[in-house]
Amino acid sequence: MVGYAVIGDWGTSNLRLFRIEDGQIVARRDGPGIGAVGQAAEAALADTVAPWLADGVPQSITLCGMVGARDGWVEAPYADCPADADAWRAAAVRFDWRGAPTAIMAGLACTGTDGIPDVMRGEEAQIFGACALDPALAQGRRLIVLPGTHSKWALVEDGRVLAFRTVPTGEMFALLRERSTLGPKDAVGDAVEEAAGFAEGLARAGDGAVLAGLFAARAMRLRAGRSADWALGYLSGLLIGGEIMEARALLQADDGVTLIGDARLADRYARALAAQGVVSRRLDGDACALAGLGYVGEMA
Amino acid sequence: MVGYAVIGDWGTSNLRLFRIEDGQIVARRDGPGIGAVGQAAEAALADTVAPWLADGVPQSITLCGMVGARDGWVEAPYADCPADADAWRAAAVRFDWRGAPTAIMAGLACTGTDGIPDVMRGEEAQIFGACALDPALAQGRRLIVLPGTHSKWALVEDGRVLAFRTVPTGEMFALLRERSTLGPKDAVGDAVEEAAGFAEGLARAGDGAVLAGLFAARAMRLRAGRSADWALGYLSGLLIGGEIMEARALLQADDGVTLIGDARLADRYARALAAQGVVSRRLDGDACALAGLGYVGEMA
């Protein structure tokens, strides 16, 4: 029998497990999100890892994400910011599960300079992983952004997370697109129109009029001949541009921004940042998450 | 038989008709919104006024609102801003219906100084009515605000509407409350908590961080012991405060703001305006709408 470790990210929507042998990812298994399993979290984990358990007890199991929330499997605390990777790792909840040393990683909590508290669970693994993958990122005052349903903007100084802010831009866009009177229901996927709308949304966000710019998604169709795809792009640009304006005012870093996430969304943010004169670079989300959970080998 | 006229507002959600005899409102009848009746608009109108038609043909029928939209009953144009009450009235569509001279009032259209077009249908009757009810409002450069699902901010100079802007604040609040992960589902209607949240939302909006302030509705519950009612009030204050910040930057008037609408919502806006140092006064929405449609008698 070959010894192996299990690391993974168990978020609200997905369980993603990686099997590590000799420092290499050798297998991956996906399971249900923690939000879907409720009280049956342990059984869901057991089901998902069952084929691996047949090979013997893992050397370790390390999980990050909403698995550690109050409604998750085993509640892990929040490490308070400022927090470095060591402080975060020390805050994990550790126990034996079916004979394997198991760690549920902590989340992070902070209080902004404006007194507003914030929390994250899962993204901190990517942030600390990014600093591990790129030592230059762990020097000076850096801004790391994880775009998404709830975008996270983290201010990192010399590898410590000083503070962060959640901006629910992706959720707002989905609500506008699917549930509002402003989101077009007849978009056909015209990328040129979408890009033109995105650019105009970015420009409007630059005027500081995000709420007062929303209705234009409808009025520009009615009065200026714009298309449904244009309107979708416009709403996206307006929200992302507004997010960037506001978050940069809250969290001021030395230079550009490091984006962590999937290529399509990161590219969108890179364009929006460039429109505000900010240089950005991108790191792969999976690579950062695995590095944060201690995996330093090649990506599978 | 006593002669009578019919005036009314036929919006997306409601048909509200008033019967005028000798300059007095003597009866009111409600019917379905234009959004609900589709191709059957004429029949819905006939059904609603049927008891009055039994008394004879009206001297006139005057309707404003979405009844004149493309998907309404009879399409009326938009009068282009700047527009005064005379120009607006001249743009109405007039025809005979069942022997009665009938007018479907025009909407208003404008293009903002930032190039963004906007439209309204129905609110213009209240705006011109307000200027008729209060001649002081028709002098100088005034800001008239109609809070609601789609708030309208109109800049009026010497009785002419120069420009206006729609801000979909009420729709955004409803989406956040009912459809988002941020809106509390367990509010119990505690007015003190709600008011405290509202005040904090106003303060955050003043920081210019509306998008970056949204997640606090959840984080403050999780980390600072705030209640569901507090969170609802906070979201309301954040959005209304943000609306006011943005709209005032777009449309600059001589002095305070005139609010037209129902007392509860207008009071909320008055508090939000006061938090930004702006004096406001309130006019009744029905009185303004009727005055805009030519009714100058006492309210029923």
Coordinates of C-alpha atoms in Angstrom, one line a residue:
Chain A
M1 CA 0.0 0.0 0.0
V2 CA 1.2 3.5 -0.9
G3 CA 0.8 6.2 1.7
Y4 CA -1.5 9.1 0.7
A5 CA -2.9 12.3 2.0
V6 CA -6.2 14.0 1.2
I7 CA -6.6 17.7 0.8
G8 CA -9.6 19.6 -0.4
D9 CA -12.0 22.5 -0.5
W10 CA -15.5 21.9 0.7
G11 CA -17.6 24.9 -0.1
T12 CA -21.3 25.6 -0.2
S13 CA -21.7 24.2 -3.7
N14 CA -19.0 21.7 -4.2
L15 CA -16.7 19.2 -2.4
R16 CA -13.4 18.8 -4.3
L17 CA -10.9 16.3 -2.9
F18 CA -7.3 15.7 -4.1
R19 CA -5.3 12.6 -3.3
I20 CA -1.6 13.3 -2.9
E21 CA 1.1 10.5 -3.1
D22 CA 4.8 11.3 -3.0
G23 CA 4.1 15.0 -3.3
Q24 CA 2.0 14.5 -6.5
I25 CA -1.7 14.8 -7.1
V26 CA -2.7 11.3 -8.3
A27 CA -6.5 11.5 -8.2
R28 CA -9.4 13.8 -7.7
R29 CA -13.0 13.2 -6.5
D30 CA -15.9 15.6 -6.4
G31 CA -18.9 15.4 -4.0
P32 CA -21.9 17.5 -2.9
G33 CA -21.5 21.0 -1.5
I34 CA -21.8 21.4 2.3
G35 CA -24.9 23.5 1.7
A36 CA -26.7 20.5 0.2
V37 CA -25.8 17.8 2.8
G38 CA -26.9 19.4 6.1
Q39 CA -26.6 17.0 9.0
A40 CA -25.3 14.3 6.7
A41 CA -21.9 15.9 6.1
E42 CA -19.9 13.1 7.6
A43 CA -21.7 10.5 5.5
A44 CA -21.2 12.6 2.3
L45 CA -17.5 12.8 3.0
A46 CA -17.3 9.1 3.7
D47 CA -19.1 8.3 0.4
T48 CA -16.8 10.6 -1.6
V49 CA -13.5 9.2 -0.2
A50 CA -14.8 5.6 0.1
P51 CA -12.7 4.3 -2.9
W52 CA -9.6 5.8 -1.4
L53 CA -10.3 4.5 2.1
A54 CA -10.4 1.0 0.6
D55 CA -6.6 1.5 0.0
G56 CA -6.0 2.2 3.7
V57 CA -6.2 5.1 6.2
P58 CA -4.9 8.4 4.8
Q59 CA -1.8 10.0 6.4
S60 CA -3.8 13.2 6.8
I61 CA -7.0 14.9 5.7
T62 CA -7.0 18.7 5.4
L63 CA -10.2 20.6 4.4
C64 CA -10.9 24.3 4.0
G65 CA -14.1 26.2 3.2
M66 CA -17.6 26.3 4.5
V67 CA -17.1 22.8 5.9
G68 CA -15.9 24.7 9.0
A69 CA -18.9 27.0 9.2
R70 CA -21.5 26.8 12.0
D71 CA -23.8 25.0 9.6
G72 CA -21.0 22.9 8.2
W73 CA -19.5 19.6 9.5
V74 CA -17.2 20.6 12.3
E75 CA -17.1 24.2 13.3
A76 CA -13.6 25.8 13.0
P77 CA -13.0 29.3 14.4
Y78 CA -12.0 32.4 12.5
A79 CA -8.4 33.6 12.8
D80 CA -8.5 37.3 13.5
C81 CA -6.6 39.6 11.2
P82 CA -3.9 40.6 11.0
A83 CA -3.1 37.0 10.4
D84 CA -0.2 35.2 8.7
A85 CA -0.3 31.6 7.4
D86 CA 1.2 30.2 10.6
A87 CA -1.5 31.9 12.7
W88 CA -4.2 30.6 10.3
R89 CA -2.9 27.1 10.4
A90 CA -2.6 27.1 14.2
A91 CA -6.3 28.0 14.4
A92 CA -7.5 24.8 12.6
V93 CA -9.6 22.3 14.4
R94 CA -7.8 19.0 14.5
F95 CA -9.2 15.5 15.4
D96 CA -9.0 11.9 14.3
W97 CA -11.5 10.7 11.7
R98 CA -11.6 7.0 11.0
G99 CA -8.0 6.9 12.2
A100 CA -6.7 9.7 10.0
P101 CA -5.4 13.0 11.5
T102 CA -7.9 15.5 10.2
A103 CA -7.8 19.3 10.1
I104 CA -10.7 21.6 9.3
M105 CA -9.0 24.9 8.5
A106 CA -10.1 28.1 10.1
G107 CA -11.7 31.0 8.3
L108 CA -10.5 34.6 8.6
A109 CA -12.3 37.5 10.3
C110 CA -11.4 41.2 10.3
T111 CA -12.7 44.6 11.2
G112 CA -12.2 47.2 8.6
T113 CA -10.9 50.7 9.3
D114 CA -14.5 51.8 8.9
G115 CA -15.5 49.5 11.7
I116 CA -17.3 47.0 9.4
P117 CA -16.5 43.4 10.2
D118 CA -16.0 40.8 7.5
V119 CA -15.5 37.0 7.2
M120 CA -14.2 34.5 4.7
R121 CA -14.0 30.7 4.6
G122 CA -11.9 29.0 1.9
E123 CA -10.5 32.0 0.1
E124 CA -7.8 32.5 2.8
A125 CA -6.3 29.2 1.6
Q126 CA -5.9 30.7 -1.9
I127 CA -4.5 33.9 -0.5
F128 CA -1.8 32.2 1.7
G129 CA -1.2 29.8 -1.2
A130 CA -0.6 32.7 -3.6
C131 CA 2.0 34.1 -1.1
A132 CA 3.7 30.7 -0.9
L133 CA 3.8 30.3 -4.7
D134 CA 5.1 33.8 -5.3
P135 CA 7.4 35.1 -2.6
A136 CA 7.4 38.6 -4.1
L137 CA 3.7 38.7 -3.2
A138 CA 4.6 38.2 0.4
Q139 CA 6.7 41.4 0.5
G140 CA 5.3 44.9 0.8
R141 CA 1.6 45.9 0.8
R142 CA -0.3 43.9 -1.8
L143 CA -3.9 43.7 -3.0
I144 CA -5.2 40.3 -3.8
V145 CA -8.6 40.0 -5.4
L146 CA -10.7 36.8 -5.8
P147 CA -13.6 37.8 -8.1
G148 CA -16.8 35.8 -7.8
T149 CA -20.3 35.7 -6.4
H150 CA -18.9 37.3 -3.3
S151 CA -15.7 38.9 -4.4
K152 CA -13.0 39.1 -1.8
W153 CA -10.5 42.0 -1.7
A154 CA -7.6 41.3 0.7
L155 CA -4.8 43.7 1.7
V156 CA -1.7 41.7 2.5
E157 CA 1.4 43.1 4.1
D158 CA 4.6 41.0 4.2
G159 CA 2.5 37.9 3.9
R160 CA 0.0 38.8 6.7
V161 CA -3.6 39.5 5.8
L162 CA -4.3 43.0 7.3
A163 CA -7.9 43.3 6.3
F164 CA -10.3 42.3 3.6
R165 CA -13.7 43.3 2.2
T166 CA -16.4 41.2 0.6
V167 CA -18.3 42.7 -2.3
P168 CA -21.2 40.6 -3.6
T169 CA -20.9 41.7 -7.2
G170 CA -21.5 38.4 -8.8
E171 CA -24.7 37.9 -6.7
M172 CA -25.9 41.4 -7.6
F173 CA -25.3 40.7 -11.3
A174 CA -27.2 37.4 -11.2
L175 CA -30.1 39.1 -9.5
L176 CA -30.2 41.9 -12.0
R177 CA -29.9 39.5 -15.0
E178 CA -32.4 36.9 -13.8
R179 CA -34.8 38.6 -11.4
S180 CA -35.0 42.3 -12.2
T181 CA -36.9 44.4 -14.7
L182 CA -33.5 45.7 -16.0
G183 CA -31.8 42.5 -17.0
P184 CA -32.5 41.6 -20.7
K185 CA -34.1 38.2 -21.1
D186 CA -33.4 38.1 -24.9
A187 CA -29.6 38.2 -25.1
V188 CA -28.2 36.0 -27.8
G189 CA -24.5 35.9 -26.8
D190 CA -23.1 38.5 -29.2
A191 CA -19.6 39.0 -27.8
V192 CA -19.0 42.3 -29.7
E193 CA -22.1 43.9 -28.3
E194 CA -21.4 42.6 -24.9
A195 CA -17.9 44.0 -24.9
A196 CA -19.2 47.4 -26.0
G197 CA -21.7 47.4 -23.2
F198 CA -19.0 46.3 -20.7
A199 CA -16.8 49.2 -21.7
E200 CA -19.6 51.7 -21.3
G201 CA -20.6 50.3 -17.9
L202 CA -17.0 50.7 -16.8
A203 CA -17.1 54.3 -17.9
R204 CA -20.3 55.0 -16.0
A205 CA -18.9 53.3 -12.9
G206 CA -16.0 55.7 -13.2
D207 CA -18.5 58.6 -12.8
G208 CA -19.4 57.2 -9.3
A209 CA -23.0 56.6 -10.3
V210 CA -23.6 52.8 -9.9
L211 CA -27.1 53.0 -8.6
A212 CA -28.0 55.9 -10.8
G213 CA -26.5 54.1 -13.8
L214 CA -28.5 50.9 -13.5
F215 CA -31.7 52.0 -15.3
A216 CA -29.7 52.9 -18.4
A217 CA -29.5 49.2 -19.1
R218 CA -33.2 49.6 -20.1
A219 CA -33.3 53.2 -21.2
M220 CA -30.4 52.8 -23.7
R221 CA -32.3 49.9 -25.3
L222 CA -35.6 51.9 -25.5
R223 CA -34.1 55.2 -26.6
A224 CA -30.6 54.5 -28.1
G225 CA -31.1 51.3 -30.0
R226 CA -28.8 49.2 -27.8
S227 CA -29.1 45.4 -27.8
A228 CA -29.9 42.9 -25.1
D229 CA -26.2 41.7 -25.2
W230 CA -25.0 45.3 -24.9
A231 CA -27.3 45.7 -21.8
L232 CA -25.9 42.6 -20.1
G233 CA -22.3 43.8 -20.7
Y234 CA -23.2 47.2 -19.5
L235 CA -24.6 45.9 -16.2
S236 CA -21.5 43.7 -15.7
G237 CA -19.2 46.6 -16.4
L238 CA -21.1 49.0 -14.2
L239 CA -21.0 46.6 -11.2
I240 CA -17.4 45.4 -11.6
G241 CA -16.2 49.0 -12.2
G242 CA -18.1 50.1 -9.2
E243 CA -16.7 47.3 -7.1
I244 CA -13.1 48.2 -8.1
M245 CA -13.6 51.9 -7.4
E246 CA -15.0 51.3 -3.9
A247 CA -12.7 48.5 -2.9
R248 CA -9.5 50.4 -4.0
A249 CA -10.6 53.4 -1.9
L250 CA -11.0 51.2 1.1
L251 CA -7.8 49.1 0.7
Q252 CA -4.8 50.9 -0.5
A253 CA -1.8 48.9 -1.6
D254 CA 1.6 49.6 -3.1
D255 CA 1.1 48.8 -6.7
G256 CA -1.1 46.6 -8.9
V257 CA -3.5 43.8 -8.1
T258 CA -3.1 40.1 -8.1
L259 CA -6.2 38.3 -9.4
I260 CA -6.9 34.7 -8.3
G261 CA -9.6 32.8 -10.1
D262 CA -10.9 31.4 -13.4
A263 CA -9.5 32.9 -16.5
R264 CA -12.7 34.3 -18.0
L265 CA -13.7 36.2 -14.9
A266 CA -10.1 37.3 -14.1
D267 CA -9.8 38.6 -17.7
R268 CA -12.9 40.7 -17.1
Y269 CA -11.5 42.2 -13.9
A270 CA -8.2 42.8 -15.6
R271 CA -9.9 44.9 -18.2
A272 CA -11.9 46.7 -15.6
L273 CA -8.8 47.4 -13.6
A274 CA -6.9 48.6 -16.7
A275 CA -9.7 51.1 -17.3
Q276 CA -8.9 52.6 -14.0
G277 CA -5.2 52.5 -14.7
V278 CA -4.4 49.6 -12.5
V279 CA -2.0 46.8 -13.6
S280 CA -3.0 43.3 -12.7
R281 CA -1.6 39.8 -12.9
R282 CA -3.4 36.4 -12.6
L283 CA -2.7 33.3 -10.5
D284 CA -4.6 30.1 -11.0
G285 CA -7.2 29.5 -8.3
D286 CA -6.7 25.7 -7.9
A287 CA -2.9 26.1 -7.7
C288 CA -3.3 28.7 -5.0
A289 CA -5.8 26.7 -3.0
L290 CA -3.7 23.6 -3.1
A291 CA -0.5 25.5 -2.1
G292 CA -2.4 27.1 0.8
L293 CA -3.3 23.6 2.0
G294 CA 0.4 22.6 1.9
Y295 CA 0.7 21.0 -1.6
V296 CA 3.8 22.2 -3.3
G297 CA 4.1 19.7 -6.2
E298 CA 3.1 20.0 -9.8
M299 CA -0.5 20.6 -10.8
A300 CA -2.2 17.5 -12.2
Chain B
M1 CA -78.1 63.4 -15.9
V2 CA -75.2 65.3 -14.4
G3 CA -72.2 65.8 -16.7
Y4 CA -69.0 64.2 -15.5
A5 CA -65.4 63.8 -16.5
V6 CA -63.1 60.8 -15.9
I7 CA -59.4 61.2 -15.0
G8 CA -57.1 58.5 -14.0
D9 CA -53.7 56.9 -13.7
W10 CA -53.3 53.5 -15.4
G11 CA -50.0 52.1 -14.4
T12 CA -48.4 48.7 -14.6
S13 CA -50.0 47.4 -11.4
N14 CA -53.2 49.5 -11.0
L15 CA -55.9 51.4 -12.8
R16 CA -57.2 54.2 -10.6
L17 CA -60.1 56.3 -12.0
F18 CA -61.7 59.4 -10.5
R19 CA -65.2 60.7 -11.5
I20 CA -65.3 64.5 -11.5
E21 CA -68.6 66.4 -11.3
D22 CA -68.8 70.2 -10.9
G23 CA -65.1 70.3 -10.1
Q24 CA -65.4 67.8 -7.3
I25 CA -64.3 64.1 -7.1
V26 CA -67.5 62.2 -6.5
A27 CA -66.4 58.6 -7.0
R28 CA -63.4 56.4 -7.5
R29 CA -63.1 53.0 -9.1
D30 CA -60.0 50.7 -9.3
G31 CA -59.2 48.2 -12.0
P32 CA -56.4 45.9 -13.1
G33 CA -52.9 47.3 -14.0
I34 CA -52.0 47.6 -17.7
G35 CA -49.3 45.0 -17.2
A36 CA -51.9 42.4 -16.3
V37 CA -54.5 43.0 -19.1
G38 CA -52.3 42.8 -22.2
Q39 CA -54.4 42.9 -25.4
A40 CA -57.6 43.2 -23.4
A41 CA -56.9 46.8 -22.2
E42 CA -60.0 48.3 -23.8
A43 CA -62.3 45.7 -22.3
A44 CA -60.7 46.2 -18.9
L45 CA -61.3 49.9 -19.1
A46 CA -64.9 49.4 -20.2
D47 CA -65.5 47.0 -17.4
T48 CA -64.1 49.4 -14.8
V49 CA -66.1 52.5 -16.0
A50 CA -69.2 50.5 -16.9
P51 CA -71.3 51.8 -13.9
W52 CA -70.5 55.4 -14.8
L53 CA -71.1 54.9 -18.5
A54 CA -74.6 53.8 -17.6
D55 CA -75.2 57.5 -16.5
G56 CA -74.2 58.7 -20.0
V57 CA -71.1 59.5 -22.0
P58 CA -68.3 61.3 -20.0
Q59 CA -67.5 64.9 -21.0
S60 CA -63.9 63.7 -21.3
I61 CA -61.5 60.9 -20.3
T62 CA -57.9 61.7 -19.4
L63 CA -55.4 58.9 -18.6
C64 CA -51.7 59.0 -17.8
G65 CA -49.2 56.3 -17.1
M66 CA -48.1 53.0 -18.7
V67 CA -51.5 53.0 -20.5
G68 CA -49.6 55.0 -23.2
A69 CA -46.6 52.6 -23.5
R70 CA -45.9 50.5 -26.5
D71 CA -47.3 47.5 -24.6
G72 CA -50.2 49.6 -23.2
W73 CA -53.6 50.4 -24.7
V74 CA -52.9 53.3 -27.2
E75 CA -49.3 54.3 -27.6
A76 CA -48.6 57.9 -26.7
P77 CA -45.3 59.6 -27.6
Y78 CA -42.7 60.9 -25.1
A79 CA -42.4 64.7 -24.9
D80 CA -38.7 65.6 -25.0
C81 CA -37.1 67.5 -22.2
P82 CA -36.9 70.4 -21.6
A83 CA -40.7 70.3 -21.5
D84 CA -43.2 72.4 -19.6
A85 CA -46.8 71.4 -18.9
D86 CA -48.2 72.9 -22.1
A87 CA -45.7 71.0 -24.3
W88 CA -46.5 67.8 -22.4
R89 CA -50.3 68.2 -22.8
A90 CA -49.9 69.0 -26.5
A91 CA -48.1 65.7 -27.0
A92 CA -51.1 63.6 -25.7
V93 CA -52.8 61.2 -28.1
R94 CA -56.5 62.3 -28.5
F95 CA -59.3 60.3 -29.9
D96 CA -63.0 59.5 -29.4
W97 CA -63.8 56.4 -27.3
R98 CA -67.5 55.5 -27.1
G99 CA -68.4 59.1 -27.9
A100 CA -66.1 60.6 -25.2
P101 CA -63.1 62.8 -26.1
T102 CA -60.3 60.8 -24.7
A103 CA -56.7 61.7 -24.1
I104 CA -53.8 59.4 -23.3
M105 CA -51.1 61.6 -21.9
A106 CA -47.5 61.5 -23.2
G107 CA -44.5 60.3 -21.2
L108 CA -41.3 62.3 -20.8
A109 CA -37.9 61.5 -22.3
C110 CA -34.6 63.2 -21.6
T111 CA -30.9 62.8 -22.2
G112 CA -28.8 63.5 -19.2
T113 CA -25.7 65.7 -19.3
D114 CA -23.7 62.4 -19.2
G115 CA -25.4 61.3 -22.4
I116 CA -27.6 58.7 -20.7
P117 CA -31.3 58.7 -21.9
D118 CA -34.2 58.2 -19.5
V119 CA -37.9 57.9 -19.7
M120 CA -41.0 58.2 -17.4
R121 CA -44.7 57.6 -17.8
G122 CA -47.1 58.7 -15.2
E123 CA -44.7 60.5 -12.8
E124 CA -44.7 63.6 -15.1
A125 CA -48.4 64.2 -14.2
Q126 CA -47.4 64.4 -10.5
I127 CA -44.4 66.7 -11.3
F128 CA -46.5 69.2 -13.4
G129 CA -49.3 68.8 -10.8
A130 CA -46.9 69.8 -8.0
C131 CA -45.9 72.9 -9.9
A132 CA -49.5 73.8 -10.4
L133 CA -50.4 73.2 -6.7
D134 CA -47.4 75.2 -5.5
P135 CA -46.4 78.1 -7.7
A136 CA -43.2 78.6 -5.7
L137 CA -42.1 75.2 -7.0
A138 CA -42.4 76.5 -10.6
Q139 CA -39.8 79.3 -10.0
G140 CA -36.1 78.7 -9.9
R141 CA -34.2 75.5 -10.2
R142 CA -36.0 72.8 -8.1
L143 CA -35.4 69.1 -7.4
I144 CA -38.5 67.0 -7.2
V145 CA -38.2 63.4 -6.1
L146 CA -40.7 60.6 -6.4
P147 CA -39.4 57.7 -4.3
G148 CA -40.4 54.2 -5.2
T149 CA -39.6 51.0 -7.0
H150 CA -38.0 53.1 -9.7
S151 CA -37.4 56.5 -8.0
K152 CA -37.5 59.5 -10.3
W153 CA -35.4 62.6 -9.7
A154 CA -36.5 65.5 -11.8
L155 CA -34.7 68.8 -12.2
V156 CA -37.3 71.5 -12.8
E157 CA -36.5 75.1 -13.8
D158 CA -39.3 77.7 -13.9
G159 CA -41.8 74.9 -14.3
R160 CA -40.0 73.1 -17.2
V161 CA -38.5 69.7 -16.6
L162 CA -34.9 70.0 -17.7
A163 CA -33.8 66.5 -17.1
F164 CA -34.5 63.5 -14.8
R165 CA -32.9 60.3 -13.7
T166 CA -34.5 56.9 -12.7
V167 CA -32.8 55.1 -9.8
P168 CA -34.3 51.6 -9.2
T169 CA -33.7 51.7 -5.5
G170 CA -37.0 50.0 -4.5
E171 CA -36.5 47.2 -6.9
M172 CA -32.9 46.6 -5.7
F173 CA -34.1 46.6 -2.1
A174 CA -36.8 44.1 -2.8
L175 CA -34.3 41.8 -4.7
L176 CA -31.9 42.0 -1.8
R177 CA -34.6 41.3 0.8
E178 CA -36.4 38.5 -1.0
R179 CA -33.9 36.9 -3.4
S180 CA -30.4 37.4 -2.0
T181 CA -28.2 35.7 0.5
L182 CA -27.8 39.1 2.3
G183 CA -31.4 39.9 3.1
P184 CA -32.6 38.5 6.4
K185 CA -35.5 36.1 6.2
D186 CA -36.2 36.2 10.0
A187 CA -37.1 39.9 10.6
V188 CA -39.9 40.3 13.2
G189 CA -40.7 44.0 12.6
D190 CA -38.8 45.6 15.4
A191 CA -39.0 49.3 14.5
V192 CA -36.2 50.4 16.9
E193 CA -33.7 47.9 15.5
E194 CA -34.8 48.8 12.0
A195 CA -34.3 52.5 12.6
A196 CA -30.8 51.9 14.1
G197 CA -29.9 49.8 11.0
F198 CA -31.3 52.5 8.7
A199 CA -29.1 55.2 10.3
E200 CA -26.0 53.0 10.0
G201 CA -26.8 52.3 6.3
L202 CA -27.1 56.0 5.7
A203 CA -23.7 56.6 7.3
R204 CA -22.1 53.9 5.1
A205 CA -23.6 55.3 2.0
G206 CA -22.1 58.6 2.9
D207 CA -18.7 56.9 2.7
G208 CA -19.4 56.2 -1.0
A209 CA -19.3 52.5 -0.5
V210 CA -22.7 51.1 -1.5
L211 CA -21.6 47.9 -3.2
A212 CA -18.7 47.4 -0.7
G213 CA -21.2 48.1 2.1
L214 CA -23.8 45.4 1.2
F215 CA -22.1 42.4 2.7
A216 CA -22.1 44.1 6.1
A217 CA -25.8 43.3 6.4
R218 CA -24.7 39.7 6.9
A219 CA -21.3 40.2 8.6
M220 CA -22.7 42.5 11.2
R221 CA -25.2 39.8 12.2
L222 CA -22.5 37.2 12.3
R223 CA -19.8 39.2 14.1
A224 CA -21.4 42.1 15.8
G225 CA -24.7 40.7 17.1
R226 CA -27.0 42.7 14.9
S227 CA -30.6 41.6 14.4
A228 CA -32.5 40.7 11.3
D229 CA -34.5 43.9 11.6
W230 CA -31.3 45.9 11.9
A231 CA -30.0 44.3 8.7
L232 CA -33.2 45.1 6.8
G233 CA -33.0 48.7 8.0
Y234 CA -29.3 48.8 7.1
L235 CA -29.8 47.7 3.5
S236 CA -32.6 50.3 3.1
G237 CA -30.4 53.1 4.5
L238 CA -27.4 52.0 2.4
L239 CA -29.5 52.0 -0.9
I240 CA -31.5 55.2 -0.2
G241 CA -28.4 57.0 1.0
G242 CA -26.5 55.9 -2.0
E243 CA -29.3 56.9 -4.3
I244 CA -29.4 60.4 -2.8
M245 CA -25.6 60.9 -3.0
E246 CA -25.5 59.9 -6.6
A247 CA -28.6 61.7 -7.8
R248 CA -27.7 65.0 -6.1
A249 CA -24.3 64.9 -7.8
L250 CA -26.1 64.5 -11.2
L251 CA -28.9 67.0 -10.7
Q252 CA -28.0 70.2 -8.9
A253 CA -30.8 72.5 -7.7
D254 CA -31.1 75.7 -5.8
D255 CA -32.2 74.5 -2.5
G256 CA -34.0 71.6 -0.8
V257 CA -35.9 68.7 -2.3
T258 CA -39.7 68.3 -2.8
L259 CA -40.8 64.7 -2.1
I260 CA -43.9 63.4 -3.8
G261 CA -45.3 60.1 -2.6
D262 CA -46.8 58.1 0.3
A263 CA -46.1 59.3 3.8
R264 CA -44.1 56.3 5.0
L265 CA -41.6 56.2 2.1
A266 CA -41.3 60.0 1.9
D267 CA -40.5 60.2 5.6
R268 CA -37.7 57.6 5.1
Y269 CA -36.3 59.8 2.3
A270 CA -36.7 62.9 4.4
R271 CA -34.5 61.3 7.1
A272 CA -32.0 60.2 4.5
L273 CA -31.8 63.7 3.0
A274 CA -31.5 65.3 6.4
A275 CA -28.5 63.0 7.1
Q276 CA -26.9 64.6 4.1
G277 CA -27.9 68.1 5.2
V278 CA -30.7 68.5 2.7
V279 CA -34.1 70.0 3.7
S280 CA -37.1 68.4 2.2
R281 CA -40.9 69.0 2.1
R282 CA -43.6 66.6 1.0
L283 CA -46.6 66.8 -1.3
D284 CA -49.3 64.2 -1.5
G285 CA -48.9 61.9 -4.6
D286 CA -52.6 61.6 -5.4
A287 CA -53.2 65.4 -5.1
C288 CA -50.3 66.0 -7.5
A289 CA -51.4 63.4 -10.0
L290 CA -54.9 64.8 -10.1
A291 CA -53.7 68.4 -10.4
G292 CA -51.4 67.3 -13.3
L293 CA -54.5 65.9 -15.0
G294 CA -56.3 69.1 -14.6
Y295 CA -58.3 68.6 -11.4
V296 CA -58.1 71.6 -9.2
G297 CA -60.8 70.9 -6.7
E298 CA -60.7 69.6 -3.2
M299 CA -59.4 66.1 -2.6
A300 CA -62.1 63.6 -1.8

